[in-house]
CSV table of C-alpha atoms in Angstrom, one decimal:
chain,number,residue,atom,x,y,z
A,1,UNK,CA,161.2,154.2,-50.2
A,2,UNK,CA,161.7,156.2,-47.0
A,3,UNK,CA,162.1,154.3,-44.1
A,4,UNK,CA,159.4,154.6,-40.9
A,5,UNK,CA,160.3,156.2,-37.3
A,6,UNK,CA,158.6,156.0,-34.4
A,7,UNK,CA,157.3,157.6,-32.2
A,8,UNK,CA,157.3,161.1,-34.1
A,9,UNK,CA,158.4,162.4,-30.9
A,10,UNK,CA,159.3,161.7,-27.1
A,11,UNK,CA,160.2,164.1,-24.1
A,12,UNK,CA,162.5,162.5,-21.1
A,13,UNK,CA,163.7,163.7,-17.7
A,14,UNK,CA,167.7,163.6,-17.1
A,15,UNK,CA,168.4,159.9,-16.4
A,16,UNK,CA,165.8,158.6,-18.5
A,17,UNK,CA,166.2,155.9,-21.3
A,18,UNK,CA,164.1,156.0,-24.7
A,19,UNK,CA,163.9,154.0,-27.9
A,20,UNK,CA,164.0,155.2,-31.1
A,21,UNK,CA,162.6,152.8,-33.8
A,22,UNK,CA,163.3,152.4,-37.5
A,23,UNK,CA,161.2,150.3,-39.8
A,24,UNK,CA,161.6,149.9,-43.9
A,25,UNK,CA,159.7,147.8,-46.1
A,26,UNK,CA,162.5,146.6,-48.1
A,27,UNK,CA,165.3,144.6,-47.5
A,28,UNK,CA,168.0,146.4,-46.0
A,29,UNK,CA,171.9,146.7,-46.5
A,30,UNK,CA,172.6,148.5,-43.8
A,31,UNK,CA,170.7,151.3,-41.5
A,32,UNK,CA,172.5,154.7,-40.9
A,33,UNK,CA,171.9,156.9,-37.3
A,34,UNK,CA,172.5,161.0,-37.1
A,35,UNK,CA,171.2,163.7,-34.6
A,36,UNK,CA,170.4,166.5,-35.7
A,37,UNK,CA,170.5,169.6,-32.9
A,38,UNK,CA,168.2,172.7,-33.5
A,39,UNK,CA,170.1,175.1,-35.7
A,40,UNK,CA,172.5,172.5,-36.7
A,41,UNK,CA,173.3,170.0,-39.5
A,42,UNK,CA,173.1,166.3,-38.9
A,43,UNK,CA,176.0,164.6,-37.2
A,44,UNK,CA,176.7,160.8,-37.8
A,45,UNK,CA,176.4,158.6,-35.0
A,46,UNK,CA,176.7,155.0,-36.1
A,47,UNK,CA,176.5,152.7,-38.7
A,48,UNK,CA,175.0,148.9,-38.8
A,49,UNK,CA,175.9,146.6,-41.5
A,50,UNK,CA,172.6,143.7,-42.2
A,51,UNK,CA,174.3,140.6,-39.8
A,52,UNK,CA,171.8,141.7,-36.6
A,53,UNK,CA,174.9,143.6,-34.8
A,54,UNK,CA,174.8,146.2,-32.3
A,55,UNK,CA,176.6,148.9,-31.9
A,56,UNK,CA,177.9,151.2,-29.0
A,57,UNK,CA,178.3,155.2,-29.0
A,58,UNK,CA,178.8,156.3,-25.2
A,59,UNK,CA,175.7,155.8,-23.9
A,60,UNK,CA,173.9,155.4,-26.9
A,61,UNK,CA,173.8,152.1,-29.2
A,62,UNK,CA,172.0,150.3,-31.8
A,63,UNK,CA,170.7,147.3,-33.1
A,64,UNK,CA,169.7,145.9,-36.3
A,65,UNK,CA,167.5,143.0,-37.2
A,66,UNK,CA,168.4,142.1,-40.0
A,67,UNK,CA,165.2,139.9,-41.2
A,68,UNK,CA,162.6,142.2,-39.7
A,69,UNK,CA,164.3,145.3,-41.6
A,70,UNK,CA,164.4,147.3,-38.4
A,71,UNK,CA,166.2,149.2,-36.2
A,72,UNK,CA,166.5,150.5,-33.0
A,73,UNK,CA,168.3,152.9,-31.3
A,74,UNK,CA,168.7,152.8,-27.5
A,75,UNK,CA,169.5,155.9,-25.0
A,76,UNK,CA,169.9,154.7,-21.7
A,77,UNK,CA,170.1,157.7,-18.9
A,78,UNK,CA,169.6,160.3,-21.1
A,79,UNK,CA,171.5,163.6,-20.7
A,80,UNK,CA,170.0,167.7,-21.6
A,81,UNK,CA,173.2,167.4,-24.7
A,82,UNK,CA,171.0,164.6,-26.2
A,83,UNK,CA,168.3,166.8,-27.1
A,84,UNK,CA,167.8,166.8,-31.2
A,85,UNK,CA,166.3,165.4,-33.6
A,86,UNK,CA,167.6,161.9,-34.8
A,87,UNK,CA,167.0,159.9,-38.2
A,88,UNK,CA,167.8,157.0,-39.5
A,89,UNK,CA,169.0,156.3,-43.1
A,90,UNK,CA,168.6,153.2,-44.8
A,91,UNK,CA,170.7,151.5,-48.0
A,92,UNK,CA,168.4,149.4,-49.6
A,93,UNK,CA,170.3,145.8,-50.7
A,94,UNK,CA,170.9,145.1,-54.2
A,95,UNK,CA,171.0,148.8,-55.0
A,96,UNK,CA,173.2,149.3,-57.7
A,97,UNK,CA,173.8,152.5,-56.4
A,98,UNK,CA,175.0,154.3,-52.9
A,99,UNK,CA,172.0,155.8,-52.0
A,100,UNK,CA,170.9,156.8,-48.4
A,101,UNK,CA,167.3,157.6,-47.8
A,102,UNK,CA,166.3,158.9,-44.4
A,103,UNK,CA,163.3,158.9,-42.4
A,104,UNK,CA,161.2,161.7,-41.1
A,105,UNK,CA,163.2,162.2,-37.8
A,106,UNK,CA,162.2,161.4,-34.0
A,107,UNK,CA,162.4,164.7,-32.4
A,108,UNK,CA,164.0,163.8,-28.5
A,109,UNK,CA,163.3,166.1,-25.5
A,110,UNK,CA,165.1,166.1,-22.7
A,111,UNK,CA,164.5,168.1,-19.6
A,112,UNK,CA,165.8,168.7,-16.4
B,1,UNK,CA,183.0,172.1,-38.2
B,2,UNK,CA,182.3,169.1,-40.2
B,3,UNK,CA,184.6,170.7,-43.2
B,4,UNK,CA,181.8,170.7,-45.6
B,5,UNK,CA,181.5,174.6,-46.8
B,6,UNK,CA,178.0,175.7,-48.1
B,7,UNK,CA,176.9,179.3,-49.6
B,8,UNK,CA,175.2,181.3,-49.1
B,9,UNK,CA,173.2,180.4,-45.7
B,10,UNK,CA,170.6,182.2,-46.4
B,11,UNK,CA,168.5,183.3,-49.8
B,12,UNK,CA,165.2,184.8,-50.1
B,13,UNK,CA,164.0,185.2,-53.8
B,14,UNK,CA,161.1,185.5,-55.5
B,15,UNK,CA,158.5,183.1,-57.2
B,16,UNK,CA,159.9,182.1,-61.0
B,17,UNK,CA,163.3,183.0,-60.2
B,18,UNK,CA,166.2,180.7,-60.2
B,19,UNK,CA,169.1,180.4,-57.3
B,20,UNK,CA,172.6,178.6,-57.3
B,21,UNK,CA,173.5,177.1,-54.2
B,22,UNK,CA,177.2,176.2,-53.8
B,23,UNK,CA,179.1,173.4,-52.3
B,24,UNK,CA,182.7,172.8,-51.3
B,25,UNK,CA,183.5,168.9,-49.8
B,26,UNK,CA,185.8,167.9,-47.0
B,27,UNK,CA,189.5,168.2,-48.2
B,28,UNK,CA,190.3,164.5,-49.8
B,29,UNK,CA,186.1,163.9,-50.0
B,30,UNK,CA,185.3,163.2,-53.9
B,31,UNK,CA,181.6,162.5,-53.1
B,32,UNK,CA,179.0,165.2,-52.9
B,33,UNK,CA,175.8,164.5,-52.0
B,34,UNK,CA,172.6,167.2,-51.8
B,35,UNK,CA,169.7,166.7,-49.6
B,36,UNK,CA,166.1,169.0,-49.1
B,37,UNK,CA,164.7,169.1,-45.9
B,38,UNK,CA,161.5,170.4,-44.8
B,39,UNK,CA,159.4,170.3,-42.0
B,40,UNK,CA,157.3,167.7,-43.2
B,41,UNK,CA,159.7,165.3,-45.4
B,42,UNK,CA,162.3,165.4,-43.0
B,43,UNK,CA,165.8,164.6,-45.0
B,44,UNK,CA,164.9,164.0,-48.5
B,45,UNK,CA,167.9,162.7,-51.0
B,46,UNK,CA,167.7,164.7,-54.5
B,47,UNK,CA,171.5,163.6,-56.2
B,48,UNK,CA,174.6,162.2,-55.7
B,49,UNK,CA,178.2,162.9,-57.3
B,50,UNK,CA,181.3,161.2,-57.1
B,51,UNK,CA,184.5,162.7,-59.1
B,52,UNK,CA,182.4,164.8,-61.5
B,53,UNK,CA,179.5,162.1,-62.6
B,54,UNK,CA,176.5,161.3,-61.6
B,55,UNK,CA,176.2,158.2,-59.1
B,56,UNK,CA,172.6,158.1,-58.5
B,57,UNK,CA,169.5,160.1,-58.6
B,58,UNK,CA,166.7,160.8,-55.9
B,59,UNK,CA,163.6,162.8,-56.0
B,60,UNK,CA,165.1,165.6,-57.5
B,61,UNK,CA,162.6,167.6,-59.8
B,62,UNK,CA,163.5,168.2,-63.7
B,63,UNK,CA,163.4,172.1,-62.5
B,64,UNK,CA,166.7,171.2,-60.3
B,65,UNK,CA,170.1,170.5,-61.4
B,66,UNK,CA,173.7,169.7,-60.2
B,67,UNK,CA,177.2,169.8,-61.6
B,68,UNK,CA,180.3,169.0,-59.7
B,69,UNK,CA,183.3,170.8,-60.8
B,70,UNK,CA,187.1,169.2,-61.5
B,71,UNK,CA,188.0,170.9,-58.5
B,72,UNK,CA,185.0,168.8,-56.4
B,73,UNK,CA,183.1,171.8,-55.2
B,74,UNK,CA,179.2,171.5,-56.3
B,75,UNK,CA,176.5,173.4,-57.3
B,76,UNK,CA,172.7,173.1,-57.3
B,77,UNK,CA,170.8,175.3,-59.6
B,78,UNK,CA,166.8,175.8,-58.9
B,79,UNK,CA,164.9,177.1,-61.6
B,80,UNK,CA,161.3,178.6,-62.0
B,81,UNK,CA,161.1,178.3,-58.1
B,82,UNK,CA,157.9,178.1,-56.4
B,83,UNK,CA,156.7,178.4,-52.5
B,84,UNK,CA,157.2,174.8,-52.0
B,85,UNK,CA,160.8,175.1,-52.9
B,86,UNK,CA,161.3,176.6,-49.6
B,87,UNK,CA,163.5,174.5,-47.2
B,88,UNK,CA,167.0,174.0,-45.9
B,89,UNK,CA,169.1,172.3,-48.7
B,90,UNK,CA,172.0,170.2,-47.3
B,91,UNK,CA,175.6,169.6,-49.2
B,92,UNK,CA,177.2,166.6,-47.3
B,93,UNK,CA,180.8,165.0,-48.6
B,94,UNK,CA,181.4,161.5,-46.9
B,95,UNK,CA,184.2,159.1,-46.0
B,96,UNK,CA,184.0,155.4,-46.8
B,97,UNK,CA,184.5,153.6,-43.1
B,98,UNK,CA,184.4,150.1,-44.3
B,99,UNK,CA,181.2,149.6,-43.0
B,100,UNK,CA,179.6,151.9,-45.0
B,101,UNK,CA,179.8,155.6,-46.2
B,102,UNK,CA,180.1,158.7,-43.6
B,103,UNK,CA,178.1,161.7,-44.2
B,104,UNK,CA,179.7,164.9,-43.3
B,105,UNK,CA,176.9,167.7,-43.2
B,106,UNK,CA,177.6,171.3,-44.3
B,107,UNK,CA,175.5,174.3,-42.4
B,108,UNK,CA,172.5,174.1,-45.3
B,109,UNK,CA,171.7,176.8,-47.0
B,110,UNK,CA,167.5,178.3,-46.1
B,111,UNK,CA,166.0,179.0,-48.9
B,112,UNK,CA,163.1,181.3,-48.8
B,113,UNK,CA,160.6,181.8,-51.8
B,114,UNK,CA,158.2,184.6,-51.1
């Protein structure tokens, strides 16, 4: 089942910090983070195994709650090369299979 | 460059028709995975291979169907294609990190159905 993102969309100012959330209905293995820039294929950003950690990319990390089955992304000061769309991709746990299912993507704005 | 090579980019065809879309993985990758996006659905899963089988199966319609080849590359063959078969179809190959598997995206290939 795909997981939930929210909000749909967000537009920042340089400097600016934004959340980006991630919500499934099952229980999670592990949640998945790419950006996607206009034009461009998805790039992988970070992964986060079920154990609550967070995680650190440059300015950007993650966390993962575990019993909730969310996540959440965190952008603090934001920068224009930010810009993109990003989704999260969740493994479901018990899957027999490898099998990544994404959400519908939080498209992020920033401006000058 | 992710190293994940995907032909053509772009195909416009008509209604009924059927397309081959071709994938060749990272150097080393034996997974190939093939996703559909659309404006609406965002990043939608349709099949996995790993080595030349099957490893698991998304919402990939009966009209749709995959083969990877001994030498790894992949195709994905639409048939009787309709207007809602327009999107961007992604080819990814991925890396197991220990932590979980890496996607590596190709370029997507746009397919048009007019």
């Amino acid at each position: 089942q795909q997981p939930v993102q929210s909000p749909q969309a967000v537009i920042l100012r340089e400097g600016e910090d934004a959340v980006i959330n991630c919500s499934s209905s099952k229980a999670l293995y592990s949640v998945h983070w790419y950006r996607q820039k206009h034009g461009e294929a998805p790039v992988f950003l970070m992964i986060l195994l079920k154990g609550g950690e967070q995680k650190g990319h440059e300015k950007i990390s993650a966390s993962f709650n575990e019993k909730k089955q969310q996540s959440s992304l965190y952008l603090t000061a934001s920068q224009l090369s930010y810009s993109g769309t990003y989704f999260c991709g969740t493994e479901v746990s018990g899957g027999s299979n490898y099998k990544l299912t994404f959400g519908k993507g939080t498209l992020l704005t920033v401006n000058p | 460059d992710s190293g994940v090579t995907q032909t053509p980019k772009h195909l416009i065809t008509a209604t009924g028709q059927r397309v081959t879309l071709r994938c060749s993985p990272r150097s080393g990758d034996l997974s190939v995975y093939w996703y559909q996006q659309s404006l609406d659905q965002g990043l939608q899963f349709l099949i996995q291979y790993y080595n030349g089988e099957e490893r698991a199966k998304g919402n990939i319609l009966e009209r749709f169907s995959a083969q990877q080849f001994p030498d790894l590359h992949s195709e994905l063959n639409l048939s009787s294609l309709e207007l809602g078969d327009s999107a961007l179809y992604f080819c990814a190959s991925s890396v197991e990190t220990g932590t979980g598997e890496k996607l590596f995206f190709g370029s997507g290939t746009q397919l048009s159905v007019l």
